[in-house]
PDB file of C-alpha atoms in Angstrom:
ATOM      1  CA  ASP A   1    -116.558-114.794 -93.816  1.00  0.00           C
ATOM      2  CA  GLY A   2    -113.569-115.852 -91.761  1.00  0.00           C
ATOM      3  CA  GLY A   3    -110.891-113.349 -91.074  1.00  0.00           C
ATOM      4  CA  ILE A   4    -109.012-111.145 -88.672  1.00  0.00           C
ATOM      5  CA  THR A   5    -110.516-107.978 -87.252  1.00  0.00           C
ATOM      6  CA  GLN A   6    -108.345-105.227 -85.828  1.00  0.00           C
ATOM      7  CA  SER A   7    -109.813-102.271 -84.066  1.00  0.00           C
ATOM      8  CA  PRO A   8    -109.751 -99.370 -84.067  1.00  0.00           C
ATOM      9  CA  LYS A   9    -108.406 -98.474 -87.511  1.00  0.00           C
ATOM     10  CA  TYR A  10    -106.919 -95.192 -86.231  1.00  0.00           C
ATOM     11  CA  LEU A  11    -105.875 -94.437 -82.669  1.00  0.00           C
ATOM     12  CA  PHE A  12    -104.525 -91.246 -81.157  1.00  0.00           C
ATOM     13  CA  ARG A  13    -102.956 -91.043 -77.719  1.00  0.00           C
ATOM     14  CA  LYS A  14    -100.964 -88.660 -75.628  1.00  0.00           C
ATOM     15  CA  GLU A  15     -97.437 -89.546 -74.671  1.00  0.00           C
ATOM     16  CA  GLY A  16     -97.260 -91.401 -71.358  1.00  0.00           C
ATOM     17  CA  GLN A  17    -100.555 -93.232 -71.795  1.00  0.00           C
ATOM     18  CA  ASN A  18    -100.904 -96.955 -72.265  1.00  0.00           C
ATOM     19  CA  VAL A  19    -103.103 -98.057 -75.157  1.00  0.00           C
ATOM     20  CA  THR A  20    -104.527-101.451 -76.127  1.00  0.00           C
ATOM     21  CA  LEU A  21    -105.027-102.610 -79.702  1.00  0.00           C
ATOM     22  CA  SER A  22    -107.617-105.284 -80.354  1.00  0.00           C
ATOM     23  CA  CYS A  23    -107.177-108.330 -82.591  1.00  0.00           C
ATOM     24  CA  GLU A  24    -109.844-111.001 -83.052  1.00  0.00           C
ATOM     25  CA  GLN A  25    -109.840-113.952 -85.478  1.00  0.00           C
ATOM     26  CA  ASN A  26    -112.538-116.453 -86.393  1.00  0.00           C
ATOM     27  CA  LEU A  27    -110.310-118.688 -88.502  1.00  0.00           C
ATOM     28  CA  ASN A  28    -109.745-121.179 -85.682  1.00  0.00           C
ATOM     29  CA  HIS A  29    -106.002-120.639 -86.038  1.00  0.00           C
ATOM     30  CA  ASP A  30    -103.687-121.676 -83.223  1.00  0.00           C
ATOM     31  CA  ALA A  31    -100.944-119.125 -83.819  1.00  0.00           C
ATOM     32  CA  MET A  32    -101.244-115.336 -83.668  1.00  0.00           C
ATOM     33  CA  TYR A  33     -98.708-112.581 -84.209  1.00  0.00           C
ATOM     34  CA  TRP A  34     -98.206-108.841 -83.778  1.00  0.00           C
ATOM     35  CA  TYR A  35     -96.015-106.922 -86.198  1.00  0.00           C
ATOM     36  CA  ARG A  36     -94.960-103.318 -86.386  1.00  0.00           C
ATOM     37  CA  GLN A  37     -94.525-101.609 -89.749  1.00  0.00           C
ATOM     38  CA  ASP A  38     -92.633 -98.350 -90.244  1.00  0.00           C
ATOM     39  CA  PRO A  39     -92.291 -96.529 -93.583  1.00  0.00           C
ATOM     40  CA  GLY A  40     -89.779 -98.109 -95.926  1.00  0.00           C
ATOM     41  CA  GLN A  41     -89.157-101.085 -93.666  1.00  0.00           C
ATOM     42  CA  GLY A  42     -90.285-104.644 -93.652  1.00  0.00           C
ATOM     43  CA  LEU A  43     -92.378-106.009 -90.839  1.00  0.00           C
ATOM     44  CA  ARG A  44     -90.847-106.499 -87.401  1.00  0.00           C
ATOM     45  CA  LEU A  45     -92.225-109.041 -84.979  1.00  0.00           C
ATOM     46  CA  ILE A  46     -93.338-107.803 -81.568  1.00  0.00           C
ATOM     47  CA  TYR A  47     -94.889-110.897 -79.952  1.00  0.00           C
ATOM     48  CA  TYR A  48     -96.347-114.191 -81.055  1.00  0.00           C
ATOM     49  CA  SER A  49     -98.455-116.906 -79.494  1.00  0.00           C
ATOM     50  CA  GLN A  50     -98.532-120.536 -80.545  1.00  0.00           C
ATOM     51  CA  ILE A  51    -101.369-121.548 -78.267  1.00  0.00           C
ATOM     52  CA  VAL A  52    -103.763-120.160 -75.671  1.00  0.00           C
ATOM     53  CA  ASN A  53    -102.125-118.922 -72.459  1.00  0.00           C
ATOM     54  CA  ASP A  54     -98.690-118.953 -74.037  1.00  0.00           C
ATOM     55  CA  PHE A  55     -96.738-116.257 -75.887  1.00  0.00           C
ATOM     56  CA  GLN A  56     -93.137-115.412 -76.775  1.00  0.00           C
ATOM     57  CA  LYS A  57     -91.247-112.195 -77.314  1.00  0.00           C
ATOM     58  CA  GLY A  58     -90.416-111.236 -80.828  1.00  0.00           C
ATOM     59  CA  ASP A  59     -87.557-109.115 -82.058  1.00  0.00           C
ATOM     60  CA  ILE A  60     -88.816-105.786 -80.685  1.00  0.00           C
ATOM     61  CA  ALA A  61     -90.883-106.674 -77.585  1.00  0.00           C
ATOM     62  CA  GLU A  62     -89.602-103.910 -75.292  1.00  0.00           C
ATOM     63  CA  GLY A  63     -92.388-101.532 -74.304  1.00  0.00           C
ATOM     64  CA  TYR A  64     -95.176-103.889 -75.394  1.00  0.00           C
ATOM     65  CA  SER A  65     -97.266-106.534 -73.648  1.00  0.00           C
ATOM     66  CA  VAL A  66     -99.810-109.122 -74.802  1.00  0.00           C
ATOM     67  CA  SER A  67    -102.224-111.701 -73.478  1.00  0.00           C
ATOM     68  CA  ARG A  68    -103.788-114.806 -75.010  1.00  0.00           C
ATOM     69  CA  GLU A  69    -106.666-115.840 -72.771  1.00  0.00           C
ATOM     70  CA  LYS A  70    -108.855-117.009 -75.658  1.00  0.00           C
ATOM     71  CA  LYS A  71    -107.922-118.697 -78.909  1.00  0.00           C
ATOM     72  CA  GLU A  72    -109.596-116.009 -80.988  1.00  0.00           C
ATOM     73  CA  SER A  73    -108.193-112.950 -79.220  1.00  0.00           C
ATOM     74  CA  PHE A  74    -104.660-111.530 -78.953  1.00  0.00           C
ATOM     75  CA  PRO A  75    -104.678-107.909 -77.705  1.00  0.00           C
ATOM     76  CA  LEU A  76    -101.527-105.801 -77.735  1.00  0.00           C
ATOM     77  CA  THR A  77    -100.815-103.106 -75.154  1.00  0.00           C
ATOM     78  CA  VAL A  78     -98.401-100.349 -76.080  1.00  0.00           C
ATOM     79  CA  THR A  79     -97.018 -99.053 -72.816  1.00  0.00           C
ATOM     80  CA  SER A  80     -95.513 -95.704 -71.946  1.00  0.00           C
ATOM     81  CA  ALA A  81     -92.131 -97.439 -71.905  1.00  0.00           C
ATOM     82  CA  GLN A  82     -92.193 -97.787 -75.691  1.00  0.00           C
ATOM     83  CA  LYS A  83     -89.951 -94.951 -76.856  1.00  0.00           C
ATOM     84  CA  ASN A  84     -91.304 -94.534 -80.359  1.00  0.00           C
ATOM     85  CA  PRO A  85     -94.833 -95.982 -80.490  1.00  0.00           C
ATOM     86  CA  THR A  86     -96.186 -94.166 -83.548  1.00  0.00           C
ATOM     87  CA  ALA A  87     -96.483 -96.835 -86.244  1.00  0.00           C
ATOM     88  CA  PHE A  88     -98.790 -99.104 -88.201  1.00  0.00           C
ATOM     89  CA  TYR A  89     -99.554-102.283 -86.236  1.00  0.00           C
ATOM     90  CA  LEU A  90    -100.551-105.499 -87.941  1.00  0.00           C
ATOM     91  CA  CYS A  91    -102.028-108.594 -86.353  1.00  0.00           C
ATOM     92  CA  ALA A  92    -101.758-111.948 -88.126  1.00  0.00           C
ATOM     93  CA  SER A  93    -102.617-115.576 -87.577  1.00  0.00           C
ATOM     94  CA  SER A  94    -101.642-118.940 -89.022  1.00  0.00           C
ATOM     95  CA  VAL A  95    -103.036-122.446 -88.754  1.00  0.00           C
ATOM     96  CA  ARG A  96    -100.019-123.364 -86.654  1.00  0.00           C
ATOM     97  CA  HIS A  97     -96.618-121.940 -85.920  1.00  0.00           C
ATOM     98  CA  ALA A  98     -94.672-123.643 -88.679  1.00  0.00           C
ATOM     99  CA  TYR A  99     -92.130-122.357 -91.149  1.00  0.00           C
ATOM    100  CA  ASN A 100     -94.301-123.201 -94.151  1.00  0.00           C
ATOM    101  CA  SER A 101     -97.595-121.944 -92.745  1.00  0.00           C
ATOM    102  CA  PRO A 102     -98.727-118.715 -94.446  1.00  0.00           C
ATOM    103  CA  LEU A 103     -99.948-115.741 -92.461  1.00  0.00           C
ATOM    104  CA  HIS A 104    -103.385-114.158 -92.620  1.00  0.00           C
ATOM    105  CA  PHE A 105    -103.383-110.460 -91.741  1.00  0.00           C
ATOM    106  CA  GLY A 106    -105.857-107.978 -90.371  1.00  0.00           C
ATOM    107  CA  ASN A 107    -106.158-104.508 -91.872  1.00  0.00           C
ATOM    108  CA  GLY A 108    -104.039-102.881 -89.225  1.00  0.00           C
ATOM    109  CA  THR A 109    -104.271-100.136 -86.628  1.00  0.00           C
ATOM    110  CA  ARG A 110    -102.462 -96.869 -87.194  1.00  0.00           C
ATOM    111  CA  LEU A 111    -101.342 -95.492 -83.844  1.00  0.00           C
ATOM    112  CA  THR A 112    -100.253 -91.894 -83.444  1.00  0.00           C
ATOM    113  CA  VAL A 113     -98.777 -90.755 -80.148  1.00  0.00           C
ATOM    114  CA  THR A 114     -98.150 -87.047 -79.577  1.00  0.00           C
TER     115      THR A 114
ATOM    116  CA  ALA B   1     -79.163-117.926 -91.003  1.00  0.00           C
ATOM    117  CA  GLN B   2     -81.490-116.612 -93.633  1.00  0.00           C
ATOM    118  CA  SER B   3     -81.915-113.335 -95.427  1.00  0.00           C
ATOM    119  CA  VAL B   4     -83.953-111.825 -98.227  1.00  0.00           C
ATOM    120  CA  THR B   5     -83.187-108.940-100.568  1.00  0.00           C
ATOM    121  CA  GLN B   6     -85.731-107.223-102.734  1.00  0.00           C
ATOM    122  CA  LEU B   7     -83.571-105.706-105.389  1.00  0.00           C
ATOM    123  CA  ASP B   8     -85.789-102.743-106.271  1.00  0.00           C
ATOM    124  CA  SER B   9     -87.473-100.410-103.805  1.00  0.00           C
ATOM    125  CA  HIS B  10     -89.670 -98.982-106.583  1.00  0.00           C
ATOM    126  CA  VAL B  11     -90.786-100.392-109.938  1.00  0.00           C
ATOM    127  CA  SER B  12     -92.828 -98.430-112.463  1.00  0.00           C
ATOM    128  CA  VAL B  13     -94.545-100.042-115.460  1.00  0.00           C
ATOM    129  CA  SER B  14     -97.245 -99.054-117.897  1.00  0.00           C
ATOM    130  CA  GLU B  15    -100.661-100.666-117.711  1.00  0.00           C
ATOM    131  CA  GLY B  16    -100.768-103.743-119.921  1.00  0.00           C
ATOM    132  CA  THR B  17     -96.998-104.371-119.837  1.00  0.00           C
ATOM    133  CA  PRO B  18     -95.223-107.164-117.906  1.00  0.00           C
ATOM    134  CA  VAL B  19     -94.294-106.868-114.257  1.00  0.00           C
ATOM    135  CA  LEU B  20     -91.071-108.218-112.732  1.00  0.00           C
ATOM    136  CA  LEU B  21     -90.348-107.838-109.018  1.00  0.00           C
ATOM    137  CA  ARG B  22     -87.027-109.322-107.985  1.00  0.00           C
ATOM    138  CA  CYS B  23     -86.225-111.214-104.808  1.00  0.00           C
ATOM    139  CA  ASN B  24     -83.018-112.987-103.814  1.00  0.00           C
ATOM    140  CA  TYR B  25     -82.691-115.048-100.678  1.00  0.00           C
ATOM    141  CA  SER B  26     -80.147-116.963 -98.680  1.00  0.00           C
ATOM    142  CA  SER B  27     -80.985-119.977 -96.591  1.00  0.00           C
ATOM    143  CA  SER B  28     -79.084-122.815 -94.977  1.00  0.00           C
ATOM    144  CA  TYR B  29     -82.002-125.187 -95.445  1.00  0.00           C
ATOM    145  CA  SER B  30     -84.731-125.852 -97.965  1.00  0.00           C
ATOM    146  CA  PRO B  31     -86.754-122.699 -97.523  1.00  0.00           C
ATOM    147  CA  SER B  32     -90.364-121.792 -97.902  1.00  0.00           C
ATOM    148  CA  LEU B  33     -90.830-118.574 -99.833  1.00  0.00           C
ATOM    149  CA  PHE B  34     -93.827-116.288 -99.976  1.00  0.00           C
ATOM    150  CA  TRP B  35     -94.960-113.171-101.777  1.00  0.00           C
ATOM    151  CA  TYR B  36     -97.447-110.876-100.088  1.00  0.00           C
ATOM    152  CA  VAL B  37     -99.168-107.754-101.411  1.00  0.00           C
ATOM    153  CA  GLN B  38    -100.196-104.744 -99.347  1.00  0.00           C
ATOM    154  CA  HIS B  39    -102.515-102.034-100.584  1.00  0.00           C
ATOM    155  CA  PRO B  40    -102.407 -98.647 -98.823  1.00  0.00           C
ATOM    156  CA  ASN B  41    -103.536 -98.746 -95.203  1.00  0.00           C
ATOM    157  CA  LYS B  42    -104.386-102.431 -95.461  1.00  0.00           C
ATOM    158  CA  GLY B  43    -102.944-105.658 -94.158  1.00  0.00           C
ATOM    159  CA  LEU B  44    -100.818-108.031 -96.213  1.00  0.00           C
ATOM    160  CA  GLN B  45    -102.466-110.594 -98.461  1.00  0.00           C
ATOM    161  CA  LEU B  46    -100.800-113.816 -99.576  1.00  0.00           C
ATOM    162  CA  LEU B  47    -100.158-113.880-103.322  1.00  0.00           C
ATOM    163  CA  LEU B  48     -98.397-117.228-103.534  1.00  0.00           C
ATOM    164  CA  LYS B  49     -96.059-119.579-101.704  1.00  0.00           C
ATOM    165  CA  TYR B  50     -93.331-122.062-102.544  1.00  0.00           C
ATOM    166  CA  THR B  51     -92.853-125.027-100.221  1.00  0.00           C
ATOM    167  CA  SER B  52     -90.619-127.470-102.158  1.00  0.00           C
ATOM    168  CA  ALA B  53     -93.216-128.690-104.630  1.00  0.00           C
ATOM    169  CA  ALA B  54     -93.304-127.341-108.212  1.00  0.00           C
ATOM    170  CA  THR B  55     -90.717-124.633-108.818  1.00  0.00           C
ATOM    171  CA  LEU B  56     -93.143-122.513-110.839  1.00  0.00           C
ATOM    172  CA  VAL B  57     -95.818-121.296-108.502  1.00  0.00           C
ATOM    173  CA  LYS B  58     -99.053-119.715-109.642  1.00  0.00           C
ATOM    174  CA  GLY B  59    -100.802-117.275-107.373  1.00  0.00           C
ATOM    175  CA  ILE B  60    -103.824-115.057-107.286  1.00  0.00           C
ATOM    176  CA  ASN B  61    -104.586-112.197-109.690  1.00  0.00           C
ATOM    177  CA  GLY B  62    -102.420-113.641-112.475  1.00  0.00           C
ATOM    178  CA  PHE B  63     -99.128-113.498-110.574  1.00  0.00           C
ATOM    179  CA  GLU B  64     -96.579-116.271-110.612  1.00  0.00           C
ATOM    180  CA  ALA B  65     -93.079-116.832-109.285  1.00  0.00           C
ATOM    181  CA  GLU B  66     -90.278-119.231-110.121  1.00  0.00           C
ATOM    182  CA  PHE B  67     -88.012-120.749-107.492  1.00  0.00           C
ATOM    183  CA  LYS B  68     -84.464-120.971-108.854  1.00  0.00           C
ATOM    184  CA  LYS B  69     -82.186-122.663-106.380  1.00  0.00           C
ATOM    185  CA  SER B  70     -79.045-122.162-108.452  1.00  0.00           C
ATOM    186  CA  GLU B  71     -79.652-118.416-108.543  1.00  0.00           C
ATOM    187  CA  THR B  72     -81.219-118.213-105.041  1.00  0.00           C
ATOM    188  CA  SER B  73     -84.011-116.189-106.560  1.00  0.00           C
ATOM    189  CA  PHE B  74     -87.787-116.091-106.313  1.00  0.00           C
ATOM    190  CA  HIS B  75     -88.866-113.347-108.709  1.00  0.00           C
ATOM    191  CA  LEU B  76     -92.529-112.377-109.035  1.00  0.00           C
ATOM    192  CA  THR B  77     -93.997-111.825-112.496  1.00  0.00           C
ATOM    193  CA  LYS B  78     -97.258-110.959-114.175  1.00  0.00           C
ATOM    194  CA  PRO B  79     -97.727-110.844-117.957  1.00  0.00           C
ATOM    195  CA  SER B  80     -99.906-107.738-118.049  1.00  0.00           C
ATOM    196  CA  ALA B  81    -100.141-105.087-115.347  1.00  0.00           C
ATOM    197  CA  HIS B  82    -103.469-103.687-114.220  1.00  0.00           C
ATOM    198  CA  MET B  83    -104.042-100.440-112.388  1.00  0.00           C
ATOM    199  CA  SER B  84    -105.299-102.405-109.380  1.00  0.00           C
ATOM    200  CA  ASP B  85    -101.840-104.024-109.050  1.00  0.00           C
ATOM    201  CA  ALA B  86    -100.393-100.787-107.699  1.00  0.00           C
ATOM    202  CA  ALA B  87     -99.303-101.704-104.169  1.00  0.00           C
ATOM    203  CA  GLU B  88     -96.364-102.727-101.968  1.00  0.00           C
ATOM    204  CA  TYR B  89     -95.031-106.255-102.443  1.00  0.00           C
ATOM    205  CA  PHE B  90     -93.083-108.226 -99.860  1.00  0.00           C
ATOM    206  CA  CYS B  91     -90.925-111.281-100.367  1.00  0.00           C
ATOM    207  CA  VAL B  92     -90.611-113.493 -97.287  1.00  0.00           C
ATOM    208  CA  VAL B  93     -88.291-116.413 -96.593  1.00  0.00           C
ATOM    209  CA  SER B  94     -88.790-119.006 -93.914  1.00  0.00           C
ATOM    210  CA  ASP B  95     -86.794-122.027 -92.884  1.00  0.00           C
ATOM    211  CA  HIS B  96     -85.723-123.837 -89.759  1.00  0.00           C
ATOM    212  CA  SER B  97     -82.594-121.809 -89.214  1.00  0.00           C
ATOM    213  CA  GLY B  98     -83.967-118.647 -87.708  1.00  0.00           C
ATOM    214  CA  GLY B  99     -84.693-115.292 -89.136  1.00  0.00           C
ATOM    215  CA  GLY B 100     -86.951-113.464 -86.746  1.00  0.00           C
ATOM    216  CA  ALA B 101     -88.329-115.103 -83.636  1.00  0.00           C
ATOM    217  CA  ASP B 102     -91.202-116.375 -85.776  1.00  0.00           C
ATOM    218  CA  GLY B 103     -88.761-117.960 -88.230  1.00  0.00           C
ATOM    219  CA  LEU B 104     -89.614-115.446 -90.930  1.00  0.00           C
ATOM    220  CA  THR B 105     -87.518-112.818 -92.654  1.00  0.00           C
ATOM    221  CA  PHE B 106     -89.370-110.093 -94.519  1.00  0.00           C
ATOM    222  CA  GLY B 107     -87.899-108.120 -97.381  1.00  0.00           C
ATOM    223  CA  LYS B 108     -88.149-104.344 -97.186  1.00  0.00           C
ATOM    224  CA  GLY B 109     -90.759-104.245 -99.919  1.00  0.00           C
ATOM    225  CA  THR B 110     -91.066-103.109-103.531  1.00  0.00           C
ATOM    226  CA  HIS B 111     -93.479-100.326-104.371  1.00  0.00           C
ATOM    227  CA  LEU B 112     -95.156-101.073-107.701  1.00  0.00           C
ATOM    228  CA  ILE B 113     -96.410 -98.075-109.661  1.00  0.00           C
ATOM    229  CA  ILE B 114     -98.694 -98.550-112.657  1.00  0.00           C
ATOM    230  CA  GLN B 115     -98.677 -95.781-115.238  1.00  0.00           C
ATOM    231  CA  PRO B 116    -101.906 -95.341-117.239  1.00  0.00           C
TER     232      PRO B 116
END
């Protein structure tokens, strides 16, 4: 079955450490996205990529970095510069980056930093 | 500019009774509108979308929504609630005018509780 795989499901890190969240899709979608979800809030966009080797900052990119070396992969690194990294992180993809193109989501990674 | 307001943070209904989740939007252009559902510790799943075709949109699991331009609303309904419908629901608006960097604006979500 086609879909988006995020790993790991739960991640624990000490403050000051960088950590990388994995996102892989086999839907052959061009566009991929990273969102952050905090309790009681909607989703906030961290980064998105419309095509391989290209990505743009979202609304809350500070303290995060991404790469898009392959169409199917869009890993997110949470750096030590991110002041409040504990959150639920969701990766998504769409056929193309268009306003009427629905998103397909992975099942998320819950990151806890202590 | 665009915005979306989910009018209820929590909705509680009894199993077998109708569900109504309310969403109002503002948009400078002809928007696309989406409803997504999220079960605990899961990703979001598309329920239905409106993209300027029929104003009554049917989705998965018996849900439907009606686009009302005059009322700037896109309320989600289901005739009979099932226990498995208990989840968080997000209304999303998208047009050419902005929103987030991805062109989307997410509502803050409505938590649907189903009473047995």
